[in-house]
mmCIF file of C-alpha atoms in Angstrom:
data_model
loop_
_atom_site.group_PDB
_atom_site.id
_atom_site.type_symbol
_atom_site.label_atom_id
_atom_site.label_comp_id
_atom_site.label_asym_id
_atom_site.label_seq_id
_atom_site.Cartn_x
_atom_site.Cartn_y
_atom_site.Cartn_z
ATOM 1 C CA GLN A 19 6.055 22.148 5.075
ATOM 2 C CA VAL A 20 6.430 18.473 4.152
ATOM 3 C CA GLN A 21 3.513 16.243 5.099
ATOM 4 C CA LEU A 22 2.630 12.605 4.496
ATOM 5 C CA VAL A 23 -0.924 11.833 5.594
ATOM 6 C CA GLU A 24 -2.122 8.230 5.753
ATOM 7 C CA SER A 25 -5.764 7.193 5.688
ATOM 8 C CA GLY A 26 -7.891 4.101 5.171
ATOM 9 C CA GLY A 27 -7.080 2.039 8.243
ATOM 10 C CA GLY A 28 -9.737 0.354 10.324
ATOM 11 C CA LEU A 29 -11.144 -2.859 11.762
ATOM 12 C CA VAL A 30 -11.787 -5.813 9.443
ATOM 13 C CA GLN A 31 -12.419 -9.539 9.774
ATOM 14 C CA PRO A 32 -9.867 -12.115 8.617
ATOM 15 C CA GLY A 33 -10.087 -12.502 4.854
ATOM 16 C CA GLY A 34 -11.273 -8.940 4.375
ATOM 17 C CA SER A 35 -9.699 -6.074 2.432
ATOM 18 C CA LEU A 36 -8.576 -2.499 3.023
ATOM 19 C CA ARG A 37 -6.953 0.156 0.864
ATOM 20 C CA LEU A 38 -4.532 2.566 2.515
ATOM 21 C CA SER A 39 -3.714 5.953 0.995
ATOM 22 C CA CYS A 40 -0.812 8.319 1.640
ATOM 23 C CA ALA A 41 -1.083 11.866 0.326
ATOM 24 C CA ALA A 42 2.194 13.801 0.096
ATOM 25 C CA SER A 43 2.729 17.543 0.015
ATOM 26 C CA GLY A 44 5.785 19.793 0.150
ATOM 27 C CA ILE A 45 7.999 17.472 -1.941
ATOM 28 C CA THR A 46 8.563 16.878 -5.627
ATOM 29 C CA PHE A 47 6.691 13.600 -5.477
ATOM 30 C CA ARG A 48 7.891 12.077 -8.751
ATOM 31 C CA PHE A 49 11.523 12.108 -7.545
ATOM 32 C CA TYR A 50 10.805 9.989 -4.449
ATOM 33 C CA ALA A 51 10.611 6.285 -3.905
ATOM 34 C CA MET A 52 7.632 5.478 -1.693
ATOM 35 C CA GLY A 53 7.118 2.722 0.824
ATOM 36 C CA TRP A 54 4.799 1.243 3.405
ATOM 37 C CA TYR A 55 6.096 -0.014 6.753
ATOM 38 C CA ARG A 56 4.292 -1.461 9.747
ATOM 39 C CA GLN A 57 4.865 -1.897 13.461
ATOM 40 C CA SER A 58 2.958 -3.949 16.037
ATOM 41 C CA PRO A 59 3.407 -3.851 19.841
ATOM 42 C CA GLY A 60 6.677 -5.418 20.962
ATOM 43 C CA LYS A 61 8.082 -5.648 17.439
ATOM 44 C CA GLN A 62 10.390 -3.516 15.309
ATOM 45 C CA ARG A 63 9.132 -1.582 12.334
ATOM 46 C CA GLU A 64 9.312 -3.699 9.177
ATOM 47 C CA LEU A 65 9.131 -2.980 5.480
ATOM 48 C CA VAL A 66 5.910 -4.067 3.791
ATOM 49 C CA ALA A 67 6.236 -2.789 0.220
ATOM 50 C CA THR A 68 8.128 -0.212 -1.841
ATOM 51 C CA ILE A 69 7.694 1.422 -5.222
ATOM 52 C CA THR A 70 10.445 3.366 -6.984
ATOM 53 C CA ALA A 71 10.065 6.594 -8.927
ATOM 54 C CA GLY A 72 10.121 4.437 -12.060
ATOM 55 C CA GLY A 73 7.374 2.122 -10.809
ATOM 56 C CA SER A 74 9.361 -0.964 -9.774
ATOM 57 C CA THR A 75 7.843 -2.734 -6.749
ATOM 58 C CA ASN A 76 9.129 -4.920 -3.938
ATOM 59 C CA TYR A 77 7.218 -6.796 -1.216
ATOM 60 C CA ALA A 78 7.912 -8.541 2.039
ATOM 61 C CA GLU A 79 7.507 -12.304 1.682
ATOM 62 C CA SER A 80 4.712 -12.304 4.244
ATOM 63 C CA VAL A 81 2.472 -10.095 2.078
ATOM 64 C CA LYS A 82 3.508 -11.131 -1.434
ATOM 65 C CA GLY A 83 0.486 -12.090 -3.496
ATOM 66 C CA ARG A 84 -1.939 -10.408 -1.093
ATOM 67 C CA PHE A 85 -0.865 -6.730 -1.070
ATOM 68 C CA THR A 86 -0.324 -4.355 -3.996
ATOM 69 C CA ILE A 87 1.480 -1.003 -3.859
ATOM 70 C CA SER A 88 0.813 1.651 -6.497
ATOM 71 C CA ARG A 89 1.310 5.376 -7.029
ATOM 72 C CA ASP A 90 -0.465 8.211 -8.802
ATOM 73 C CA ASN A 91 2.000 11.015 -9.478
ATOM 74 C CA ALA A 92 -0.747 13.369 -10.647
ATOM 75 C CA LYS A 93 -2.338 13.089 -7.187
ATOM 76 C CA ASN A 94 0.922 12.882 -5.189
ATOM 77 C CA THR A 95 -0.481 9.732 -3.583
ATOM 78 C CA VAL A 96 0.721 6.197 -2.918
ATOM 79 C CA TYR A 97 -1.685 3.330 -2.160
ATOM 80 C CA LEU A 98 -1.535 -0.060 -0.501
ATOM 81 C CA GLN A 99 -4.292 -2.483 -1.462
ATOM 82 C CA MET A 100 -4.504 -5.214 1.180
ATOM 83 C CA ASN A 101 -6.483 -8.376 0.441
ATOM 84 C CA SER A 102 -6.943 -11.658 2.314
ATOM 85 C CA LEU A 103 -6.031 -9.968 5.576
ATOM 86 C CA LYS A 104 -4.802 -12.075 8.486
ATOM 87 C CA PRO A 105 -4.672 -11.346 12.236
ATOM 88 C CA GLU A 106 -0.879 -11.103 11.987
ATOM 89 C CA ASP A 107 -1.309 -8.111 9.651
ATOM 90 C CA THR A 108 -2.553 -6.084 12.626
ATOM 91 C CA ALA A 109 -0.208 -3.101 13.060
ATOM 92 C CA VAL A 110 0.208 0.619 12.640
ATOM 93 C CA TYR A 111 1.050 1.242 8.993
ATOM 94 C CA TYR A 112 3.409 4.103 8.088
ATOM 95 C CA CYS A 113 4.065 5.838 4.782
ATOM 96 C CA ASN A 114 7.663 6.701 3.825
ATOM 97 C CA ALA A 115 9.162 8.913 1.124
ATOM 98 C CA HIS A 116 12.842 8.477 0.224
ATOM 99 C CA CYS A 117 15.074 10.537 -2.063
ATOM 100 C CA GLY A 118 18.485 8.935 -2.490
ATOM 101 C CA GLY A 119 19.938 11.923 -4.342
ATOM 102 C CA CYS A 120 18.882 14.538 -1.799
ATOM 103 C CA PRO A 121 20.781 16.024 1.171
ATOM 104 C CA SER A 122 20.310 14.052 4.384
ATOM 105 C CA ALA A 123 17.869 16.589 5.816
ATOM 106 C CA LEU A 124 15.604 16.123 2.787
ATOM 107 C CA ARG A 125 16.102 12.394 2.233
ATOM 108 C CA ASP A 126 13.420 10.672 4.347
ATOM 109 C CA TYR A 127 9.931 11.637 5.498
ATOM 110 C CA TRP A 128 7.355 9.681 7.486
ATOM 111 C CA GLY A 129 3.629 9.864 7.982
ATOM 112 C CA GLN A 130 1.885 9.685 11.343
ATOM 113 C CA GLY A 131 0.589 6.150 10.810
ATOM 114 C CA THR A 132 -2.825 4.536 10.478
ATOM 115 C CA GLN A 133 -4.085 1.599 12.549
ATOM 116 C CA VAL A 134 -5.101 -1.651 10.859
ATOM 117 C CA THR A 135 -6.776 -4.250 13.071
ATOM 118 C CA VAL A 136 -7.756 -7.694 11.780
ATOM 119 C CA SER A 137 -10.066 -9.371 14.266
ATOM 120 C CA SER A 138 -10.505 -13.081 14.839
#
């Protein structure tokens, strides 16, 4: 069974920090690109950050310089370090695993999400 389990969300004040974790099981982790997405009420899900199997990263302009994505293949885990948090960062954050070379049924997996709330 494939599972992506996010943790680390919570309530923080503006300017604070959180680190999200996503632990994967049931996949060959090193073959997958990993990403973080977020969704707030009334808005579509948007990409926050990605990291390829080779370690290349990409960030949304709104989080560049504040967030850092990383992965630990030995632990089958991807992280999102979030600093200088703003109220507009409030959302449910989702972990994604993507394998471009896999059959469609095995290509994308999603976690259940973790809530991040930045109070004002």
